[in-house]
């Protein structure tokens, strides 16, 4: 009888450990799915933001960066050169750069919201689709 009890206890222990392991795996997988980072191709800004950003861009940025972000006195804000300079960096870093150093003639005068709206416009001009939710300050 002792062998049967030990086996039953061992079987229950293995079964319990297996069930626990599957629960951990399932919870981990669902947690990873929820925590997937958003990318610029997952609709991280709203169309309304990009529209506001266009207005701010035209008033504050176009004189240096060009009407179509093609560059001029300032660097281009779309295309391969822009992606090379900013690829792998965050939208928060881009927003910070805009807010703290632009416009050239009056750095630091743009609000956080204006800077975020400009980023939304730059994303739209670069061919990245808008989403439902607005890009928010990080």
CSV table of C-alpha atoms in Angstrom, one decimal:
chain,number,residue,atom,x,y,z
A,1,UNK,CA,0.0,0.0,0.0
A,2,UNK,CA,2.8,2.4,0.7
A,3,UNK,CA,4.1,2.1,-2.8
A,4,UNK,CA,0.6,3.0,-4.2
A,5,UNK,CA,0.3,6.0,-1.9
A,6,UNK,CA,3.8,7.2,-2.8
A,7,UNK,CA,3.0,6.7,-6.5
A,8,UNK,CA,-0.3,8.5,-6.0
A,9,UNK,CA,1.4,11.4,-4.2
A,10,UNK,CA,4.1,11.5,-6.9
A,11,UNK,CA,1.6,11.4,-9.7
A,12,UNK,CA,-0.4,14.2,-8.0
A,13,UNK,CA,2.8,16.2,-7.6
A,14,UNK,CA,3.8,15.8,-11.2
A,15,UNK,CA,0.3,16.5,-12.4
A,16,UNK,CA,0.0,19.6,-10.2
A,17,UNK,CA,3.4,20.8,-11.4
A,18,UNK,CA,2.4,20.3,-15.0
A,19,UNK,CA,-0.9,22.2,-14.6
A,20,UNK,CA,1.0,25.0,-12.8
A,21,UNK,CA,3.6,25.2,-15.5
A,22,UNK,CA,0.9,25.4,-18.2
A,23,UNK,CA,-0.9,28.2,-16.3
A,24,UNK,CA,2.4,30.2,-16.0
A,25,UNK,CA,3.0,29.7,-19.7
A,26,UNK,CA,-0.5,30.8,-20.6
A,27,UNK,CA,-0.4,33.8,-18.3
A,28,UNK,CA,3.0,34.8,-19.6
A,29,UNK,CA,1.9,34.5,-23.3
A,30,UNK,CA,-1.2,36.6,-22.7
A,31,UNK,CA,0.8,39.2,-20.8
A,32,UNK,CA,3.3,39.4,-23.7
A,33,UNK,CA,0.5,39.9,-26.1
A,34,UNK,CA,-0.9,42.9,-24.1
A,35,UNK,CA,2.6,44.4,-23.6
A,36,UNK,CA,3.6,44.4,-27.2
A,37,UNK,CA,5.1,47.8,-27.9
A,38,UNK,CA,3.2,50.0,-30.4
A,39,UNK,CA,5.1,50.9,-33.5
A,40,UNK,CA,4.7,53.8,-35.9
A,41,UNK,CA,2.8,51.4,-38.2
A,42,UNK,CA,0.2,50.5,-35.6
A,43,UNK,CA,-1.8,53.8,-35.8
A,44,UNK,CA,-0.1,55.6,-32.9
A,45,UNK,CA,-1.6,59.1,-33.7
A,46,UNK,CA,-4.9,60.4,-34.8
A,47,UNK,CA,-5.8,62.1,-38.0
A,48,UNK,CA,-6.9,65.2,-36.1
A,49,UNK,CA,-3.4,65.4,-34.5
A,50,UNK,CA,-1.8,65.3,-37.9
A,51,UNK,CA,-4.1,68.0,-39.1
A,52,UNK,CA,-3.1,70.2,-36.2
A,53,UNK,CA,0.5,69.3,-36.7
A,54,UNK,CA,0.3,70.4,-40.3
A,55,UNK,CA,-0.8,73.8,-39.2
A,56,UNK,CA,2.0,74.2,-36.6
A,57,UNK,CA,4.5,72.8,-39.1
A,58,UNK,CA,3.5,75.3,-41.8
A,59,UNK,CA,3.7,78.2,-39.3
A,60,UNK,CA,6.9,77.2,-37.4
A,61,UNK,CA,8.9,74.6,-39.4
A,62,UNK,CA,8.4,74.8,-43.1
A,63,UNK,CA,10.6,77.9,-43.6
A,64,UNK,CA,13.6,75.7,-42.7
A,65,UNK,CA,12.5,72.1,-43.4
A,66,UNK,CA,10.5,72.8,-46.6
A,67,UNK,CA,6.8,72.8,-47.4
A,68,UNK,CA,6.9,69.1,-48.0
A,69,UNK,CA,9.5,68.2,-45.3
A,70,UNK,CA,12.1,67.9,-48.1
A,71,UNK,CA,14.6,69.9,-46.2
A,72,UNK,CA,16.3,73.2,-46.9
A,73,UNK,CA,18.1,75.2,-44.2
A,74,UNK,CA,17.1,72.3,-41.9
A,75,UNK,CA,17.3,68.6,-42.6
A,76,UNK,CA,14.6,66.7,-44.5
A,77,UNK,CA,11.9,65.1,-42.2
A,78,UNK,CA,10.9,62.2,-44.4
A,79,UNK,CA,12.6,59.6,-46.5
A,80,UNK,CA,15.7,57.6,-46.1
A,81,UNK,CA,17.9,60.3,-44.6
A,82,UNK,CA,15.4,61.0,-41.9
A,83,UNK,CA,14.9,57.2,-41.2
A,84,UNK,CA,18.6,56.7,-41.0
A,85,UNK,CA,18.9,59.5,-38.5
A,86,UNK,CA,15.9,58.5,-36.4
A,87,UNK,CA,15.5,54.8,-37.0
A,88,UNK,CA,15.6,52.9,-33.7
A,89,UNK,CA,14.9,56.0,-31.6
A,90,UNK,CA,11.6,56.7,-29.9
A,91,UNK,CA,8.9,59.1,-30.7
A,92,UNK,CA,9.4,60.6,-27.3
A,93,UNK,CA,13.0,61.4,-28.3
A,94,UNK,CA,11.8,63.0,-31.5
A,95,UNK,CA,9.2,65.0,-29.6
A,96,UNK,CA,11.8,66.1,-27.0
A,97,UNK,CA,14.1,67.2,-29.8
A,98,UNK,CA,11.4,69.3,-31.4
A,99,UNK,CA,10.2,70.8,-28.2
A,100,UNK,CA,13.6,71.7,-26.8
A,101,UNK,CA,15.4,72.8,-29.9
A,102,UNK,CA,12.8,74.1,-32.4
A,103,UNK,CA,12.0,76.3,-34.0
A,104,UNK,CA,15.5,77.3,-34.8
A,105,UNK,CA,14.9,81.1,-34.2
A,106,UNK,CA,13.0,80.5,-30.9
A,107,UNK,CA,14.0,77.1,-29.4
A,108,UNK,CA,11.8,75.8,-26.6
A,109,UNK,CA,8.7,77.9,-27.5
A,110,UNK,CA,6.6,75.1,-28.8
A,111,UNK,CA,4.3,73.4,-26.3
A,112,UNK,CA,4.4,69.7,-25.7
A,113,UNK,CA,1.1,69.3,-27.5
A,114,UNK,CA,2.3,71.2,-30.5
A,115,UNK,CA,5.5,69.1,-30.6
A,116,UNK,CA,3.5,65.9,-30.5
A,117,UNK,CA,1.1,67.2,-33.2
A,118,UNK,CA,4.2,67.9,-35.4
A,119,UNK,CA,5.4,64.3,-34.8
A,120,UNK,CA,1.9,63.1,-35.9
A,121,UNK,CA,2.1,65.2,-39.1
A,122,UNK,CA,5.7,63.9,-39.8
A,123,UNK,CA,4.4,60.3,-39.4
A,124,UNK,CA,1.5,61.0,-41.7
A,125,UNK,CA,3.7,62.6,-44.3
A,126,UNK,CA,6.0,59.6,-44.1
A,127,UNK,CA,3.1,57.3,-45.1
A,128,UNK,CA,2.3,55.9,-41.6
A,129,UNK,CA,-1.5,55.4,-41.1
A,130,UNK,CA,-3.4,57.2,-38.4
A,131,UNK,CA,-5.2,55.3,-35.7
A,132,UNK,CA,-8.2,56.0,-33.5
A,133,UNK,CA,-6.2,57.1,-30.4
A,134,UNK,CA,-4.1,60.2,-30.1
A,135,UNK,CA,-0.4,60.1,-29.6
A,136,UNK,CA,0.2,61.1,-26.0
A,137,UNK,CA,3.1,62.6,-24.1
A,138,UNK,CA,5.5,60.1,-22.6
